[in-house]
């Protein structure tokens, strides 16, 4: 999910980075996280993550918190899919062993 510009926290309403709480100014610019829409400094939003926008996938700026959240969710999904594949493989092997045993008995 991408947080569009219409959903972002307005620049004018933010004086400090949402993460480190440092004041914005000439040398510390505001950057919106494209996932949560909050405003961060460059140090706290230097990550990019593949997010879908307008039906396409782009690497977009995200804050450190959202990057960890998204990466952890992706890792959990990958691990769950691998466990499902292993269960399927184990079940298929068990069926193959059962079929072989039935075939041997029939002989």
PDB file of C-alpha atoms in Angstrom:
ATOM      1  CA  UNK A   1       0.000   0.000   0.000  1.00  0.00           C
ATOM      2  CA  UNK A   2       1.267   3.442  -0.866  1.00  0.00           C
ATOM      3  CA  UNK A   3       0.234   6.509   1.049  1.00  0.00           C
ATOM      4  CA  UNK A   4      -0.496   9.062  -1.657  1.00  0.00           C
ATOM      5  CA  UNK A   5       0.344  12.764  -1.474  1.00  0.00           C
ATOM      6  CA  UNK A   6      -3.291  13.503  -0.599  1.00  0.00           C
ATOM      7  CA  UNK A   7      -2.858  11.417   2.566  1.00  0.00           C
ATOM      8  CA  UNK A   8       0.477  12.888   3.677  1.00  0.00           C
ATOM      9  CA  UNK A   9       0.847  14.967   6.788  1.00  0.00           C
ATOM     10  CA  UNK A  10       1.088  18.584   5.495  1.00  0.00           C
ATOM     11  CA  UNK A  11       4.646  19.998   5.530  1.00  0.00           C
ATOM     12  CA  UNK A  12       3.516  23.196   7.247  1.00  0.00           C
ATOM     13  CA  UNK A  13       2.131  21.313  10.239  1.00  0.00           C
ATOM     14  CA  UNK A  14       5.434  19.591  11.068  1.00  0.00           C
ATOM     15  CA  UNK A  15       8.409  21.241  12.737  1.00  0.00           C
ATOM     16  CA  UNK A  16      10.401  18.114  13.702  1.00  0.00           C
ATOM     17  CA  UNK A  17      11.274  14.690  12.328  1.00  0.00           C
ATOM     18  CA  UNK A  18       8.733  12.109  13.515  1.00  0.00           C
ATOM     19  CA  UNK A  19      11.556   9.710  14.461  1.00  0.00           C
ATOM     20  CA  UNK A  20      14.582  11.593  15.806  1.00  0.00           C
ATOM     21  CA  UNK A  21      12.626  14.746  16.767  1.00  0.00           C
ATOM     22  CA  UNK A  22      15.295  17.054  15.273  1.00  0.00           C
ATOM     23  CA  UNK A  23      14.001  20.405  14.020  1.00  0.00           C
ATOM     24  CA  UNK A  24      13.637  20.924  10.279  1.00  0.00           C
ATOM     25  CA  UNK A  25      15.469  23.843   8.759  1.00  0.00           C
ATOM     26  CA  UNK A  26      17.686  24.884   5.881  1.00  0.00           C
ATOM     27  CA  UNK A  27      19.981  21.868   6.228  1.00  0.00           C
ATOM     28  CA  UNK A  28      17.438  19.338   7.533  1.00  0.00           C
ATOM     29  CA  UNK A  29      14.739  18.886   4.895  1.00  0.00           C
ATOM     30  CA  UNK A  30      11.340  17.213   5.189  1.00  0.00           C
ATOM     31  CA  UNK A  31      10.677  13.884   3.465  1.00  0.00           C
ATOM     32  CA  UNK A  32       7.408  11.946   3.466  1.00  0.00           C
ATOM     33  CA  UNK A  33       7.374   8.207   4.014  1.00  0.00           C
ATOM     34  CA  UNK A  34       5.422   6.776   1.086  1.00  0.00           C
ATOM     35  CA  UNK A  35       4.009   4.044   3.306  1.00  0.00           C
ATOM     36  CA  UNK A  36       2.782   5.861   6.436  1.00  0.00           C
ATOM     37  CA  UNK A  37       2.702   9.465   5.196  1.00  0.00           C
ATOM     38  CA  UNK A  38       4.534  10.942   8.191  1.00  0.00           C
ATOM     39  CA  UNK A  39       7.377  13.452   7.781  1.00  0.00           C
ATOM     40  CA  UNK A  40      10.989  12.497   8.494  1.00  0.00           C
ATOM     41  CA  UNK A  41      14.469  13.860   7.958  1.00  0.00           C
ATOM     42  CA  UNK A  42      16.728  12.204   5.368  1.00  0.00           C
ATOM     43  CA  UNK A  43      18.597  10.261   8.061  1.00  0.00           C
ATOM     44  CA  UNK A  44      15.378   8.625   9.280  1.00  0.00           C
ATOM     45  CA  UNK A  45      13.882   7.982   5.833  1.00  0.00           C
ATOM     46  CA  UNK A  46      16.812   6.917   3.702  1.00  0.00           C
ATOM     47  CA  UNK A  47      15.432   3.478   2.851  1.00  0.00           C
ATOM     48  CA  UNK A  48      13.590   2.522  -0.316  1.00  0.00           C
ATOM     49  CA  UNK A  49      11.143  -0.357  -0.575  1.00  0.00           C
ATOM     50  CA  UNK A  50       9.227  -1.803  -3.541  1.00  0.00           C
ATOM     51  CA  UNK A  51       5.648  -0.541  -3.263  1.00  0.00           C
ATOM     52  CA  UNK A  52       2.784  -0.705  -5.764  1.00  0.00           C
ATOM     53  CA  UNK A  53       1.517   2.596  -7.095  1.00  0.00           C
ATOM     54  CA  UNK A  54      -0.823   3.077 -10.048  1.00  0.00           C
ATOM     55  CA  UNK A  55      -0.709  -0.654 -10.781  1.00  0.00           C
ATOM     56  CA  UNK A  56       3.086  -0.710 -11.035  1.00  0.00           C
ATOM     57  CA  UNK A  57       5.845  -1.425  -8.565  1.00  0.00           C
ATOM     58  CA  UNK A  58       8.356   1.293  -7.673  1.00  0.00           C
ATOM     59  CA  UNK A  59      11.143   1.615  -5.136  1.00  0.00           C
ATOM     60  CA  UNK A  60       9.869   4.463  -2.969  1.00  0.00           C
ATOM     61  CA  UNK A  61      11.206   6.335   0.061  1.00  0.00           C
ATOM     62  CA  UNK A  62      10.065   4.872   3.369  1.00  0.00           C
ATOM     63  CA  UNK A  63      10.960   5.672   6.957  1.00  0.00           C
ATOM     64  CA  UNK A  64      13.156   3.281   8.907  1.00  0.00           C
ATOM     65  CA  UNK A  65      10.183   2.006  10.945  1.00  0.00           C
ATOM     66  CA  UNK A  66       8.089   1.183   7.866  1.00  0.00           C
ATOM     67  CA  UNK A  67      11.094  -0.377   6.137  1.00  0.00           C
ATOM     68  CA  UNK A  68      11.540  -2.786   9.062  1.00  0.00           C
ATOM     69  CA  UNK A  69       7.803  -3.459   9.245  1.00  0.00           C
ATOM     70  CA  UNK A  70       7.588  -4.191   5.489  1.00  0.00           C
ATOM     71  CA  UNK A  71      10.778  -6.274   5.415  1.00  0.00           C
ATOM     72  CA  UNK A  72       9.683  -8.333   8.450  1.00  0.00           C
ATOM     73  CA  UNK A  73       6.249  -8.934   6.879  1.00  0.00           C
ATOM     74  CA  UNK A  74       7.863 -10.019   3.611  1.00  0.00           C
ATOM     75  CA  UNK A  75      10.209 -12.380   5.482  1.00  0.00           C
ATOM     76  CA  UNK A  76       7.294 -13.886   7.440  1.00  0.00           C
ATOM     77  CA  UNK A  77       5.349 -14.396   4.205  1.00  0.00           C
ATOM     78  CA  UNK A  78       8.346 -16.064   2.552  1.00  0.00           C
ATOM     79  CA  UNK A  79       8.850 -18.360   5.540  1.00  0.00           C
ATOM     80  CA  UNK A  80       5.146 -19.295   5.621  1.00  0.00           C
ATOM     81  CA  UNK A  81       5.220 -20.132   1.899  1.00  0.00           C
ATOM     82  CA  UNK A  82       8.318 -22.287   2.399  1.00  0.00           C
ATOM     83  CA  UNK A  83       6.658 -24.156   5.287  1.00  0.00           C
ATOM     84  CA  UNK A  84       3.593 -24.768   3.083  1.00  0.00           C
ATOM     85  CA  UNK A  85       5.833 -26.102   0.290  1.00  0.00           C
ATOM     86  CA  UNK A  86       7.574 -28.408   2.743  1.00  0.00           C
ATOM     87  CA  UNK A  87       4.242 -29.714   4.078  1.00  0.00           C
ATOM     88  CA  UNK A  88       3.038 -30.343   0.520  1.00  0.00           C
ATOM     89  CA  UNK A  89       6.287 -32.118  -0.371  1.00  0.00           C
ATOM     90  CA  UNK A  90       6.087 -34.256   2.788  1.00  0.00           C
ATOM     91  CA  UNK A  91       2.458 -35.157   2.035  1.00  0.00           C
ATOM     92  CA  UNK A  92       3.338 -36.098  -1.559  1.00  0.00           C
ATOM     93  CA  UNK A  93       6.234 -38.247  -0.389  1.00  0.00           C
ATOM     94  CA  UNK A  94       3.958 -39.978   2.108  1.00  0.00           C
ATOM     95  CA  UNK A  95       1.405 -40.674  -0.632  1.00  0.00           C
ATOM     96  CA  UNK A  96       4.165 -41.987  -2.910  1.00  0.00           C
ATOM     97  CA  UNK A  97       5.432 -44.273  -0.146  1.00  0.00           C
ATOM     98  CA  UNK A  98       1.887 -45.504   0.509  1.00  0.00           C
ATOM     99  CA  UNK A  99       1.312 -46.139  -3.197  1.00  0.00           C
ATOM    100  CA  UNK A 100       4.607 -48.036  -3.424  1.00  0.00           C
ATOM    101  CA  UNK A 101       3.691 -50.147  -0.394  1.00  0.00           C
ATOM    102  CA  UNK A 102       0.266 -50.956  -1.881  1.00  0.00           C
ATOM    103  CA  UNK A 103       1.909 -51.875  -5.163  1.00  0.00           C
ATOM    104  CA  UNK A 104       4.341 -54.170  -3.363  1.00  0.00           C
ATOM    105  CA  UNK A 105       1.489 -55.900  -1.512  1.00  0.00           C
ATOM    106  CA  UNK A 106      -0.390 -56.373  -4.758  1.00  0.00           C
ATOM    107  CA  UNK A 107       2.561 -58.130  -6.358  1.00  0.00           C
TER     108      UNK A 107
END
